[in-house]
Amino acid sequence: MFTQFFGNYLLNQNLVTPEQLVDALQEKKNTRMKLGVLAINAGYMTASQVERVHEMQSKMDKRIGDIAVELGYMTDEQVMELLHSQPLGYLLLGQALVDKGYMTNTQFEDAIHAYKEKYSLTDEDIADNKNSKVEDLISSFCDFSQTSNPALYEEFVSLLMNNLVRFVGDDFTPLEPVTVTDVKGLKATTQNITGEFSTTTSIMADEPAFIEFATRYADEEITEMNEYVEASAQDFINLHNGLFTVNVSNNQQIELKLTPPTPLSDADPEICKNSLILPFQYPFGIIKFCITL
Protein backbone atom coordinates (compact mmCIF):
# COMPACT_ATOMS: atom_id res chain seq x y z
CA MET A 1 0.00 0.00 0.00
CA PHE A 2 2.94 2.33 0.62
CA THR A 3 3.91 1.89 -3.03
CA GLN A 4 0.46 2.99 -4.18
CA PHE A 5 0.53 6.06 -1.96
CA PHE A 6 4.03 6.91 -3.17
CA GLY A 7 2.59 7.04 -6.69
CA ASN A 8 -0.19 9.29 -5.44
CA TYR A 9 2.40 11.55 -3.80
CA LEU A 10 4.39 11.85 -7.03
CA LEU A 11 1.24 12.83 -8.92
CA ASN A 12 0.20 15.41 -6.34
CA GLN A 13 3.66 16.98 -6.41
CA ASN A 14 3.55 17.10 -10.23
CA LEU A 15 6.77 15.09 -10.36
CA VAL A 16 5.33 12.71 -12.95
CA THR A 17 2.35 12.74 -15.27
CA PRO A 18 -0.47 10.17 -14.99
CA GLU A 19 0.73 8.63 -18.26
CA GLN A 20 4.30 8.30 -17.01
CA LEU A 21 3.14 6.76 -13.75
CA VAL A 22 0.93 4.21 -15.52
CA ASP A 23 3.82 3.31 -17.81
CA ALA A 24 6.15 2.82 -14.84
CA LEU A 25 3.56 0.74 -12.98
CA GLN A 26 3.37 -1.59 -15.97
CA GLU A 27 7.15 -1.90 -16.07
CA LYS A 28 7.58 -2.35 -12.32
CA LYS A 29 7.20 -6.12 -12.41
CA ASN A 30 10.00 -6.39 -14.99
CA THR A 31 12.30 -3.90 -13.29
CA ARG A 32 15.65 -4.97 -11.85
CA MET A 33 16.64 -3.08 -8.74
CA LYS A 34 19.94 -1.22 -9.09
CA LEU A 35 22.44 -0.52 -6.37
CA GLY A 36 22.35 3.25 -6.91
CA VAL A 37 18.66 3.65 -6.07
CA LEU A 38 19.03 1.32 -3.08
CA ALA A 39 21.97 3.39 -1.81
CA ILE A 40 20.05 6.65 -2.23
CA ASN A 41 17.07 5.24 -0.37
CA ALA A 42 19.24 3.94 2.46
CA GLY A 43 21.00 7.29 2.76
CA TYR A 44 24.39 5.72 2.02
CA MET A 45 24.95 7.78 -1.12
CA THR A 46 23.60 10.98 -2.60
CA ALA A 47 22.23 11.23 -6.11
CA SER A 48 25.29 13.18 -7.25
CA GLN A 49 27.58 10.45 -5.88
CA VAL A 50 25.59 7.80 -7.74
CA GLU A 51 25.87 9.81 -10.94
CA ARG A 52 29.65 10.08 -10.48
CA VAL A 53 29.94 6.32 -9.95
CA HIS A 54 27.88 5.67 -13.09
CA GLU A 55 30.10 8.03 -15.05
CA MET A 56 33.24 6.27 -13.85
CA GLN A 57 31.75 2.84 -14.58
CA SER A 58 31.29 3.84 -18.22
CA LYS A 59 35.07 4.24 -18.44
CA MET A 60 36.21 1.11 -16.60
CA ASP A 61 35.25 -2.54 -16.21
CA LYS A 62 34.23 -2.49 -12.56
CA ARG A 63 31.05 -3.07 -10.62
CA ILE A 64 29.20 -0.09 -9.18
CA GLY A 65 29.64 -1.37 -5.64
CA ASP A 66 33.40 -1.71 -6.04
CA ILE A 67 33.71 1.82 -7.40
CA ALA A 68 31.56 3.22 -4.58
CA VAL A 69 33.78 1.53 -2.00
CA GLU A 70 36.97 2.77 -3.68
CA LEU A 71 35.63 6.33 -3.62
CA GLY A 72 34.74 6.01 0.06
CA TYR A 73 31.01 6.42 -0.52
CA MET A 74 30.11 3.05 1.02
CA THR A 75 31.73 0.24 2.93
CA ASP A 76 31.90 -3.37 1.75
CA GLU A 77 29.40 -4.24 4.45
CA GLN A 78 26.91 -1.64 3.24
CA VAL A 79 27.23 -2.87 -0.34
CA MET A 80 26.58 -6.47 0.73
CA GLU A 81 23.64 -5.35 2.86
CA LEU A 82 22.00 -3.63 -0.10
CA LEU A 83 22.73 -6.47 -2.52
CA HIS A 84 21.02 -8.95 -0.19
CA SER A 85 18.08 -6.72 0.71
CA GLN A 86 14.58 -7.42 -0.54
CA PRO A 87 13.54 -4.51 -2.77
CA LEU A 88 10.36 -2.81 -1.60
CA GLY A 89 7.58 -2.04 -4.06
CA TYR A 90 7.96 1.72 -3.94
CA LEU A 91 11.66 1.36 -4.77
CA LEU A 92 10.84 -0.77 -7.82
CA LEU A 93 8.41 1.94 -8.91
CA GLY A 94 11.10 4.58 -8.41
CA GLN A 95 13.62 2.48 -10.31
CA ALA A 96 11.18 2.08 -13.21
CA LEU A 97 10.63 5.85 -13.31
CA VAL A 98 14.40 6.46 -13.35
CA ASP A 99 15.00 3.76 -15.98
CA LYS A 100 12.31 5.31 -18.19
CA GLY A 101 13.86 8.74 -17.85
CA TYR A 102 10.78 10.18 -16.19
CA MET A 103 12.76 11.09 -13.07
CA THR A 104 16.43 11.69 -12.40
CA ASN A 105 18.26 10.14 -9.45
CA THR A 106 18.25 13.58 -7.82
CA GLN A 107 14.49 13.95 -8.25
CA PHE A 108 13.97 10.46 -6.85
CA GLU A 109 16.23 11.25 -3.88
CA ASP A 110 14.29 14.42 -3.07
CA ALA A 111 10.91 12.73 -3.58
CA ILE A 112 11.55 9.65 -1.46
CA HIS A 113 13.00 11.65 1.43
CA ALA A 114 10.08 14.11 1.31
CA TYR A 115 7.53 11.27 1.13
CA LYS A 116 9.02 9.52 4.14
CA GLU A 117 9.32 12.75 6.09
CA LYS A 118 5.74 13.80 5.37
CA TYR A 119 4.34 10.54 6.75
CA SER A 120 7.13 9.81 9.28
CA LEU A 121 7.95 6.55 7.50
CA THR A 122 10.95 4.26 7.77
CA ASP A 123 11.81 1.30 5.56
CA GLU A 124 10.97 -0.93 8.52
CA ASP A 125 7.47 0.57 8.68
CA ILE A 126 7.02 -0.08 4.97
CA ALA A 127 8.48 -3.60 4.99
CA ASP A 128 6.29 -4.59 7.93
CA ASN A 129 3.22 -2.85 6.45
CA LYS A 130 2.81 -1.23 9.87
CA ASN A 131 -0.88 -0.75 10.62
CA SER A 132 -0.55 2.56 12.44
CA LYS A 133 1.31 4.08 9.48
CA VAL A 134 -1.26 2.70 7.03
CA GLU A 135 -3.99 4.31 9.13
CA ASP A 136 -2.15 7.64 8.98
CA LEU A 137 -1.96 7.40 5.19
CA ILE A 138 -5.65 6.54 4.88
CA SER A 139 -6.74 9.37 7.20
CA SER A 140 -4.66 11.89 5.27
CA PHE A 141 -6.00 10.57 1.97
CA CYS A 142 -9.70 10.48 2.89
CA ASP A 143 -11.24 12.93 5.31
CA PHE A 144 -13.91 11.04 7.23
CA SER A 145 -13.75 13.30 10.28
CA GLN A 146 -17.28 14.61 9.74
CA THR A 147 -18.86 11.16 9.45
CA SER A 148 -20.55 9.22 12.22
CA ASN A 149 -17.77 6.62 12.40
CA PRO A 150 -14.46 7.72 10.84
CA ALA A 151 -12.61 4.60 12.02
CA LEU A 152 -14.96 2.23 10.18
CA TYR A 153 -14.76 4.23 6.96
CA GLU A 154 -10.98 4.20 7.18
CA GLU A 155 -11.01 0.46 7.80
CA PHE A 156 -13.25 0.04 4.76
CA VAL A 157 -10.82 1.93 2.51
CA SER A 158 -7.75 0.15 3.90
CA LEU A 159 -9.33 -3.25 3.31
CA LEU A 160 -10.46 -2.19 -0.17
CA MET A 161 -6.92 -1.34 -1.19
CA ASN A 162 -5.61 -4.59 0.24
CA ASN A 163 -8.25 -6.54 -1.65
CA LEU A 164 -7.38 -4.77 -4.90
CA VAL A 165 -3.76 -5.79 -4.38
CA ARG A 166 -4.70 -9.40 -3.55
CA PHE A 167 -7.34 -10.06 -6.17
CA VAL A 168 -6.73 -7.62 -9.05
CA GLY A 169 -3.11 -6.44 -8.90
CA ASP A 170 -0.85 -3.99 -7.12
CA ASP A 171 -0.12 -1.87 -10.21
CA PHE A 172 -2.54 0.91 -9.30
CA THR A 173 -2.38 4.39 -7.85
CA PRO A 174 -5.17 5.91 -5.75
CA LEU A 175 -6.25 9.20 -7.27
CA GLU A 176 -7.65 12.04 -5.19
CA PRO A 177 -11.09 11.26 -3.72
CA VAL A 178 -13.94 13.40 -5.04
CA THR A 179 -17.54 14.01 -4.03
CA VAL A 180 -18.83 14.61 -7.55
CA THR A 181 -18.09 12.51 -10.61
CA ASP A 182 -19.39 12.17 -14.13
CA VAL A 183 -20.91 8.69 -14.46
CA LYS A 184 -21.80 9.01 -18.14
CA GLY A 185 -20.68 5.89 -19.98
CA LEU A 186 -19.89 4.00 -16.78
CA LYS A 187 -21.30 0.67 -15.68
CA ALA A 188 -21.93 0.00 -12.01
CA THR A 189 -22.95 -2.64 -9.52
CA THR A 190 -24.15 -1.66 -6.04
CA GLN A 191 -24.50 -3.29 -2.65
CA ASN A 192 -25.87 -1.98 0.63
CA ILE A 193 -24.38 -2.55 4.06
CA THR A 194 -27.05 -2.27 6.74
CA GLY A 195 -27.04 -2.21 10.51
CA GLU A 196 -25.37 0.06 13.04
CA PHE A 197 -23.03 1.15 10.24
CA SER A 198 -25.04 1.63 7.05
CA THR A 199 -23.69 2.66 3.66
CA THR A 200 -24.25 2.07 -0.03
CA THR A 201 -21.21 0.89 -1.95
CA SER A 202 -20.71 0.81 -5.71
CA ILE A 203 -17.99 -0.19 -8.13
CA MET A 204 -17.99 1.75 -11.41
CA ALA A 205 -15.93 1.72 -14.61
CA ASP A 206 -16.28 2.00 -18.35
CA GLU A 207 -16.68 -1.21 -20.34
CA PRO A 208 -13.01 -1.68 -21.39
CA ALA A 209 -11.82 -1.22 -17.81
CA PHE A 210 -14.46 -3.60 -16.46
CA ILE A 211 -13.48 -6.25 -19.01
CA GLU A 212 -9.82 -6.10 -17.97
CA PHE A 213 -10.82 -5.97 -14.30
CA ALA A 214 -12.83 -9.16 -14.82
CA THR A 215 -9.95 -10.80 -16.72
CA ARG A 216 -7.63 -10.21 -13.81
CA TYR A 217 -10.11 -11.10 -11.09
CA ALA A 218 -11.30 -14.29 -12.78
CA ASP A 219 -7.77 -15.10 -14.00
CA GLU A 220 -9.02 -15.95 -17.46
CA GLU A 221 -9.08 -14.06 -20.74
CA ILE A 222 -12.31 -12.14 -21.30
CA THR A 223 -12.56 -10.09 -24.48
CA GLU A 224 -16.08 -8.70 -24.44
CA MET A 225 -18.74 -7.39 -22.11
CA ASN A 226 -20.62 -10.49 -20.98
CA GLU A 227 -21.99 -12.35 -17.97
CA TYR A 228 -18.46 -13.09 -16.69
CA VAL A 229 -17.74 -9.38 -16.40
CA GLU A 230 -20.99 -8.86 -14.53
CA ALA A 231 -20.32 -11.82 -12.26
CA SER A 232 -16.80 -10.55 -11.49
CA ALA A 233 -18.06 -7.08 -10.55
CA GLN A 234 -20.74 -8.53 -8.30
CA ASP A 235 -18.41 -11.09 -6.79
CA PHE A 236 -15.66 -8.59 -5.98
CA ILE A 237 -17.95 -6.10 -4.24
CA ASN A 238 -19.66 -8.92 -2.35
CA LEU A 239 -16.30 -10.42 -1.37
CA HIS A 240 -14.90 -7.12 -0.16
CA ASN A 241 -18.02 -6.09 1.75
CA GLY A 242 -18.30 -9.59 3.21
CA LEU A 243 -14.75 -9.45 4.56
CA PHE A 244 -15.43 -5.98 5.92
CA THR A 245 -18.54 -7.06 7.82
CA VAL A 246 -16.73 -10.11 9.23
CA ASN A 247 -13.85 -7.92 10.44
CA VAL A 248 -16.23 -5.43 12.04
CA SER A 249 -18.13 -8.25 13.74
CA ASN A 250 -14.96 -9.90 15.07
CA ASN A 251 -13.16 -6.75 16.14
CA GLN A 252 -15.99 -4.50 17.30
CA GLN A 253 -18.92 -6.88 17.84
CA ILE A 254 -21.03 -4.88 15.41
CA GLU A 255 -23.37 -7.07 13.36
CA LEU A 256 -23.90 -5.88 9.79
CA LYS A 257 -25.86 -7.34 6.89
CA LEU A 258 -25.46 -7.18 3.12
CA THR A 259 -28.08 -6.89 0.44
CA PRO A 260 -27.46 -8.86 -2.76
CA PRO A 261 -25.31 -6.90 -5.24
CA THR A 262 -27.26 -5.46 -8.16
CA PRO A 263 -26.58 -6.61 -11.74
CA LEU A 264 -24.14 -4.52 -13.73
CA SER A 265 -25.97 -1.66 -15.48
CA ASP A 266 -25.57 1.99 -16.46
CA ALA A 267 -24.38 3.97 -13.45
CA ASP A 268 -27.08 5.99 -11.73
CA PRO A 269 -26.03 9.58 -10.86
CA GLU A 270 -28.15 9.29 -7.70
CA ILE A 271 -25.64 6.71 -6.41
CA CYS A 272 -23.00 9.39 -6.05
CA LYS A 273 -25.02 11.89 -4.05
CA ASN A 274 -23.69 12.40 -0.50
CA SER A 275 -20.89 10.02 -1.37
CA LEU A 276 -17.13 9.84 -1.57
CA ILE A 277 -15.78 8.50 -4.85
CA LEU A 278 -12.41 6.75 -4.71
CA PRO A 279 -10.77 6.43 -8.16
CA PHE A 280 -7.98 3.90 -8.64
CA GLN A 281 -5.81 4.26 -11.74
CA TYR A 282 -4.76 0.95 -13.27
CA PRO A 283 -2.83 0.62 -16.54
CA PHE A 284 -6.07 -0.60 -18.14
CA GLY A 285 -8.21 2.30 -16.88
CA ILE A 286 -9.85 3.76 -13.80
CA ILE A 287 -11.95 1.78 -11.34
CA LYS A 288 -14.14 3.94 -9.10
CA PHE A 289 -15.58 2.97 -5.73
CA CYS A 290 -18.42 4.97 -4.31
CA ILE A 291 -19.26 5.04 -0.59
CA THR A 292 -22.22 6.98 0.74
CA LEU A 293 -21.47 9.15 3.74
CSV table of C-alpha atoms in Angstrom, one decimal:
chain,number,residue,atom,x,y,z
A,1,MET,CA,0.0,0.0,0.0
A,2,PHE,CA,2.9,2.3,0.6
A,3,THR,CA,3.9,1.9,-3.0
A,4,GLN,CA,0.5,3.0,-4.2
A,5,PHE,CA,0.5,6.1,-2.0
A,6,PHE,CA,4.0,6.9,-3.2
A,7,GLY,CA,2.6,7.0,-6.7
A,8,ASN,CA,-0.2,9.3,-5.4
A,9,TYR,CA,2.4,11.6,-3.8
A,10,LEU,CA,4.4,11.8,-7.0
A,11,LEU,CA,1.2,12.8,-8.9
A,12,ASN,CA,0.2,15.4,-6.3
A,13,GLN,CA,3.7,17.0,-6.4
A,14,ASN,CA,3.5,17.1,-10.2
A,15,LEU,CA,6.8,15.1,-10.4
A,16,VAL,CA,5.3,12.7,-13.0
A,17,THR,CA,2.3,12.7,-15.3
A,18,PRO,CA,-0.5,10.2,-15.0
A,19,GLU,CA,0.7,8.6,-18.3
A,20,GLN,CA,4.3,8.3,-17.0
A,21,LEU,CA,3.1,6.8,-13.7
A,22,VAL,CA,0.9,4.2,-15.5
A,23,ASP,CA,3.8,3.3,-17.8
A,24,ALA,CA,6.2,2.8,-14.8
A,25,LEU,CA,3.6,0.7,-13.0
A,26,GLN,CA,3.4,-1.6,-16.0
A,27,GLU,CA,7.2,-1.9,-16.1
A,28,LYS,CA,7.6,-2.3,-12.3
A,29,LYS,CA,7.2,-6.1,-12.4
A,30,ASN,CA,10.0,-6.4,-15.0
A,31,THR,CA,12.3,-3.9,-13.3
A,32,ARG,CA,15.6,-5.0,-11.8
A,33,MET,CA,16.6,-3.1,-8.7
A,34,LYS,CA,19.9,-1.2,-9.1
A,35,LEU,CA,22.4,-0.5,-6.4
A,36,GLY,CA,22.4,3.2,-6.9
A,37,VAL,CA,18.7,3.6,-6.1
A,38,LEU,CA,19.0,1.3,-3.1
A,39,ALA,CA,22.0,3.4,-1.8
A,40,ILE,CA,20.1,6.6,-2.2
A,41,ASN,CA,17.1,5.2,-0.4
A,42,ALA,CA,19.2,3.9,2.5
A,43,GLY,CA,21.0,7.3,2.8
A,44,TYR,CA,24.4,5.7,2.0
A,45,MET,CA,25.0,7.8,-1.1
A,46,THR,CA,23.6,11.0,-2.6
A,47,ALA,CA,22.2,11.2,-6.1
A,48,SER,CA,25.3,13.2,-7.3
A,49,GLN,CA,27.6,10.5,-5.9
A,50,VAL,CA,25.6,7.8,-7.7
A,51,GLU,CA,25.9,9.8,-10.9
A,52,ARG,CA,29.6,10.1,-10.5
A,53,VAL,CA,29.9,6.3,-10.0
A,54,HIS,CA,27.9,5.7,-13.1
A,55,GLU,CA,30.1,8.0,-15.0
A,56,MET,CA,33.2,6.3,-13.8
A,57,GLN,CA,31.7,2.8,-14.6
A,58,SER,CA,31.3,3.8,-18.2
A,59,LYS,CA,35.1,4.2,-18.4
A,60,MET,CA,36.2,1.1,-16.6
A,61,ASP,CA,35.3,-2.5,-16.2
A,62,LYS,CA,34.2,-2.5,-12.6
A,63,ARG,CA,31.1,-3.1,-10.6
A,64,ILE,CA,29.2,-0.1,-9.2
A,65,GLY,CA,29.6,-1.4,-5.6
A,66,ASP,CA,33.4,-1.7,-6.0
A,67,ILE,CA,33.7,1.8,-7.4
A,68,ALA,CA,31.6,3.2,-4.6
A,69,VAL,CA,33.8,1.5,-2.0
A,70,GLU,CA,37.0,2.8,-3.7
A,71,LEU,CA,35.6,6.3,-3.6
A,72,GLY,CA,34.7,6.0,0.1
A,73,TYR,CA,31.0,6.4,-0.5
A,74,MET,CA,30.1,3.0,1.0
A,75,THR,CA,31.7,0.2,2.9
A,76,ASP,CA,31.9,-3.4,1.7
A,77,GLU,CA,29.4,-4.2,4.5
A,78,GLN,CA,26.9,-1.6,3.2
A,79,VAL,CA,27.2,-2.9,-0.3
A,80,MET,CA,26.6,-6.5,0.7
A,81,GLU,CA,23.6,-5.3,2.9
A,82,LEU,CA,22.0,-3.6,-0.1
A,83,LEU,CA,22.7,-6.5,-2.5
A,84,HIS,CA,21.0,-8.9,-0.2
A,85,SER,CA,18.1,-6.7,0.7
A,86,GLN,CA,14.6,-7.4,-0.5
A,87,PRO,CA,13.5,-4.5,-2.8
A,88,LEU,CA,10.4,-2.8,-1.6
A,89,GLY,CA,7.6,-2.0,-4.1
A,90,TYR,CA,8.0,1.7,-3.9
A,91,LEU,CA,11.7,1.4,-4.8
A,92,LEU,CA,10.8,-0.8,-7.8
A,93,LEU,CA,8.4,1.9,-8.9
A,94,GLY,CA,11.1,4.6,-8.4
A,95,GLN,CA,13.6,2.5,-10.3
A,96,ALA,CA,11.2,2.1,-13.2
A,97,LEU,CA,10.6,5.8,-13.3
A,98,VAL,CA,14.4,6.5,-13.3
A,99,ASP,CA,15.0,3.8,-16.0
A,100,LYS,CA,12.3,5.3,-18.2
A,101,GLY,CA,13.9,8.7,-17.9
A,102,TYR,CA,10.8,10.2,-16.2
A,103,MET,CA,12.8,11.1,-13.1
A,104,THR,CA,16.4,11.7,-12.4
A,105,ASN,CA,18.3,10.1,-9.4
A,106,THR,CA,18.2,13.6,-7.8
A,107,GLN,CA,14.5,14.0,-8.2
A,108,PHE,CA,14.0,10.5,-6.8
A,109,GLU,CA,16.2,11.3,-3.9
A,110,ASP,CA,14.3,14.4,-3.1
A,111,ALA,CA,10.9,12.7,-3.6
A,112,ILE,CA,11.6,9.7,-1.5
A,113,HIS,CA,13.0,11.7,1.4
A,114,ALA,CA,10.1,14.1,1.3
A,115,TYR,CA,7.5,11.3,1.1
A,116,LYS,CA,9.0,9.5,4.1
A,117,GLU,CA,9.3,12.8,6.1
A,118,LYS,CA,5.7,13.8,5.4
A,119,TYR,CA,4.3,10.5,6.7
A,120,SER,CA,7.1,9.8,9.3
A,121,LEU,CA,7.9,6.6,7.5
A,122,THR,CA,10.9,4.3,7.8
A,123,ASP,CA,11.8,1.3,5.6
A,124,GLU,CA,11.0,-0.9,8.5
A,125,ASP,CA,7.5,0.6,8.7
A,126,ILE,CA,7.0,-0.1,5.0
A,127,ALA,CA,8.5,-3.6,5.0
A,128,ASP,CA,6.3,-4.6,7.9
A,129,ASN,CA,3.2,-2.9,6.5
A,130,LYS,CA,2.8,-1.2,9.9
A,131,ASN,CA,-0.9,-0.8,10.6
A,132,SER,CA,-0.5,2.6,12.4
A,133,LYS,CA,1.3,4.1,9.5
A,134,VAL,CA,-1.3,2.7,7.0
A,135,GLU,CA,-4.0,4.3,9.1
A,136,ASP,CA,-2.1,7.6,9.0
A,137,LEU,CA,-2.0,7.4,5.2
A,138,ILE,CA,-5.6,6.5,4.9
A,139,SER,CA,-6.7,9.4,7.2
A,140,SER,CA,-4.7,11.9,5.3
A,141,PHE,CA,-6.0,10.6,2.0
A,142,CYS,CA,-9.7,10.5,2.9
A,143,ASP,CA,-11.2,12.9,5.3
A,144,PHE,CA,-13.9,11.0,7.2
A,145,SER,CA,-13.8,13.3,10.3
A,146,GLN,CA,-17.3,14.6,9.7
A,147,THR,CA,-18.9,11.2,9.4
A,148,SER,CA,-20.6,9.2,12.2
A,149,ASN,CA,-17.8,6.6,12.4
A,150,PRO,CA,-14.5,7.7,10.8
A,151,ALA,CA,-12.6,4.6,12.0
A,152,LEU,CA,-15.0,2.2,10.2
A,153,TYR,CA,-14.8,4.2,7.0
A,154,GLU,CA,-11.0,4.2,7.2
A,155,GLU,CA,-11.0,0.5,7.8
A,156,PHE,CA,-13.3,0.0,4.8
A,157,VAL,CA,-10.8,1.9,2.5
A,158,SER,CA,-7.7,0.1,3.9
A,159,LEU,CA,-9.3,-3.3,3.3
A,160,LEU,CA,-10.5,-2.2,-0.2
A,161,MET,CA,-6.9,-1.3,-1.2
A,162,ASN,CA,-5.6,-4.6,0.2
A,163,ASN,CA,-8.3,-6.5,-1.7
A,164,LEU,CA,-7.4,-4.8,-4.9
A,165,VAL,CA,-3.8,-5.8,-4.4
A,166,ARG,CA,-4.7,-9.4,-3.5
A,167,PHE,CA,-7.3,-10.1,-6.2
A,168,VAL,CA,-6.7,-7.6,-9.0
A,169,GLY,CA,-3.1,-6.4,-8.9
A,170,ASP,CA,-0.8,-4.0,-7.1
A,171,ASP,CA,-0.1,-1.9,-10.2
A,172,PHE,CA,-2.5,0.9,-9.3
A,173,THR,CA,-2.4,4.4,-7.8
A,174,PRO,CA,-5.2,5.9,-5.8
A,175,LEU,CA,-6.2,9.2,-7.3
A,176,GLU,CA,-7.6,12.0,-5.2
A,177,PRO,CA,-11.1,11.3,-3.7
A,178,VAL,CA,-13.9,13.4,-5.0
A,179,THR,CA,-17.5,14.0,-4.0
A,180,VAL,CA,-18.8,14.6,-7.6
A,181,THR,CA,-18.1,12.5,-10.6
A,182,ASP,CA,-19.4,12.2,-14.1
A,183,VAL,CA,-20.9,8.7,-14.5
A,184,LYS,CA,-21.8,9.0,-18.1
A,185,GLY,CA,-20.7,5.9,-20.0
A,186,LEU,CA,-19.9,4.0,-16.8
A,187,LYS,CA,-21.3,0.7,-15.7
A,188,ALA,CA,-21.9,0.0,-12.0
A,189,THR,CA,-22.9,-2.6,-9.5
A,190,THR,CA,-24.2,-1.7,-6.0
A,191,GLN,CA,-24.5,-3.3,-2.6
A,192,ASN,CA,-25.9,-2.0,0.6
A,193,ILE,CA,-24.4,-2.6,4.1
A,194,THR,CA,-27.1,-2.3,6.7
A,195,GLY,CA,-27.0,-2.2,10.5
A,196,GLU,CA,-25.4,0.1,13.0
A,197,PHE,CA,-23.0,1.1,10.2
A,198,SER,CA,-25.0,1.6,7.0
A,199,THR,CA,-23.7,2.7,3.7
A,200,THR,CA,-24.2,2.1,0.0
A,201,THR,CA,-21.2,0.9,-2.0
A,202,SER,CA,-20.7,0.8,-5.7
A,203,ILE,CA,-18.0,-0.2,-8.1
A,204,MET,CA,-18.0,1.8,-11.4
A,205,ALA,CA,-15.9,1.7,-14.6
A,206,ASP,CA,-16.3,2.0,-18.3
A,207,GLU,CA,-16.7,-1.2,-20.3
A,208,PRO,CA,-13.0,-1.7,-21.4
A,209,ALA,CA,-11.8,-1.2,-17.8
A,210,PHE,CA,-14.5,-3.6,-16.5
A,211,ILE,CA,-13.5,-6.3,-19.0
A,212,GLU,CA,-9.8,-6.1,-18.0
A,213,PHE,CA,-10.8,-6.0,-14.3
A,214,ALA,CA,-12.8,-9.2,-14.8
A,215,THR,CA,-10.0,-10.8,-16.7
A,216,ARG,CA,-7.6,-10.2,-13.8
A,217,TYR,CA,-10.1,-11.1,-11.1
A,218,ALA,CA,-11.3,-14.3,-12.8
A,219,ASP,CA,-7.8,-15.1,-14.0
A,220,GLU,CA,-9.0,-15.9,-17.5
A,221,GLU,CA,-9.1,-14.1,-20.7
A,222,ILE,CA,-12.3,-12.1,-21.3
A,223,THR,CA,-12.6,-10.1,-24.5
A,224,GLU,CA,-16.1,-8.7,-24.4
A,225,MET,CA,-18.7,-7.4,-22.1
A,226,ASN,CA,-20.6,-10.5,-21.0
A,227,GLU,CA,-22.0,-12.4,-18.0
A,228,TYR,CA,-18.5,-13.1,-16.7
A,229,VAL,CA,-17.7,-9.4,-16.4
A,230,GLU,CA,-21.0,-8.9,-14.5
A,231,ALA,CA,-20.3,-11.8,-12.3
A,232,SER,CA,-16.8,-10.6,-11.5
A,233,ALA,CA,-18.1,-7.1,-10.5
A,234,GLN,CA,-20.7,-8.5,-8.3
A,235,ASP,CA,-18.4,-11.1,-6.8
A,236,PHE,CA,-15.7,-8.6,-6.0
A,237,ILE,CA,-17.9,-6.1,-4.2
A,238,ASN,CA,-19.7,-8.9,-2.3
A,239,LEU,CA,-16.3,-10.4,-1.4
A,240,HIS,CA,-14.9,-7.1,-0.2
A,241,ASN,CA,-18.0,-6.1,1.8
A,242,GLY,CA,-18.3,-9.6,3.2
A,243,LEU,CA,-14.7,-9.5,4.6
A,244,PHE,CA,-15.4,-6.0,5.9
A,245,THR,CA,-18.5,-7.1,7.8
A,246,VAL,CA,-16.7,-10.1,9.2
A,247,ASN,CA,-13.8,-7.9,10.4
A,248,VAL,CA,-16.2,-5.4,12.0
A,249,SER,CA,-18.1,-8.3,13.7
A,250,ASN,CA,-15.0,-9.9,15.1
A,251,ASN,CA,-13.2,-6.7,16.1
A,252,GLN,CA,-16.0,-4.5,17.3
A,253,GLN,CA,-18.9,-6.9,17.8
A,254,ILE,CA,-21.0,-4.9,15.4
A,255,GLU,CA,-23.4,-7.1,13.4
A,256,LEU,CA,-23.9,-5.9,9.8
A,257,LYS,CA,-25.9,-7.3,6.9
A,258,LEU,CA,-25.5,-7.2,3.1
A,259,THR,CA,-28.1,-6.9,0.4
A,260,PRO,CA,-27.5,-8.9,-2.8
A,261,PRO,CA,-25.3,-6.9,-5.2
A,262,THR,CA,-27.3,-5.5,-8.2
A,263,PRO,CA,-26.6,-6.6,-11.7
A,264,LEU,CA,-24.1,-4.5,-13.7
A,265,SER,CA,-26.0,-1.7,-15.5
A,266,ASP,CA,-25.6,2.0,-16.5
A,267,ALA,CA,-24.4,4.0,-13.4
A,268,ASP,CA,-27.1,6.0,-11.7
A,269,PRO,CA,-26.0,9.6,-10.9
A,270,GLU,CA,-28.2,9.3,-7.7
A,271,ILE,CA,-25.6,6.7,-6.4
A,272,CYS,CA,-23.0,9.4,-6.0
A,273,LYS,CA,-25.0,11.9,-4.0
A,274,ASN,CA,-23.7,12.4,-0.5
A,275,SER,CA,-20.9,10.0,-1.4
A,276,LEU,CA,-17.1,9.8,-1.6
A,277,ILE,CA,-15.8,8.5,-4.9
A,278,LEU,CA,-12.4,6.8,-4.7
A,279,PRO,CA,-10.8,6.4,-8.2
A,280,PHE,CA,-8.0,3.9,-8.6
A,281,GLN,CA,-5.8,4.3,-11.7
A,282,TYR,CA,-4.8,0.9,-13.3
A,283,PRO,CA,-2.8,0.6,-16.5
A,284,PHE,CA,-6.1,-0.6,-18.1
A,285,GLY,CA,-8.2,2.3,-16.9
A,286,ILE,CA,-9.9,3.8,-13.8
A,287,ILE,CA,-11.9,1.8,-11.3
A,288,LYS,CA,-14.1,3.9,-9.1
A,289,PHE,CA,-15.6,3.0,-5.7
A,290,CYS,CA,-18.4,5.0,-4.3
A,291,ILE,CA,-19.3,5.0,-0.6
A,292,THR,CA,-22.2,7.0,0.7
A,293,LEU,CA,-21.5,9.2,3.7
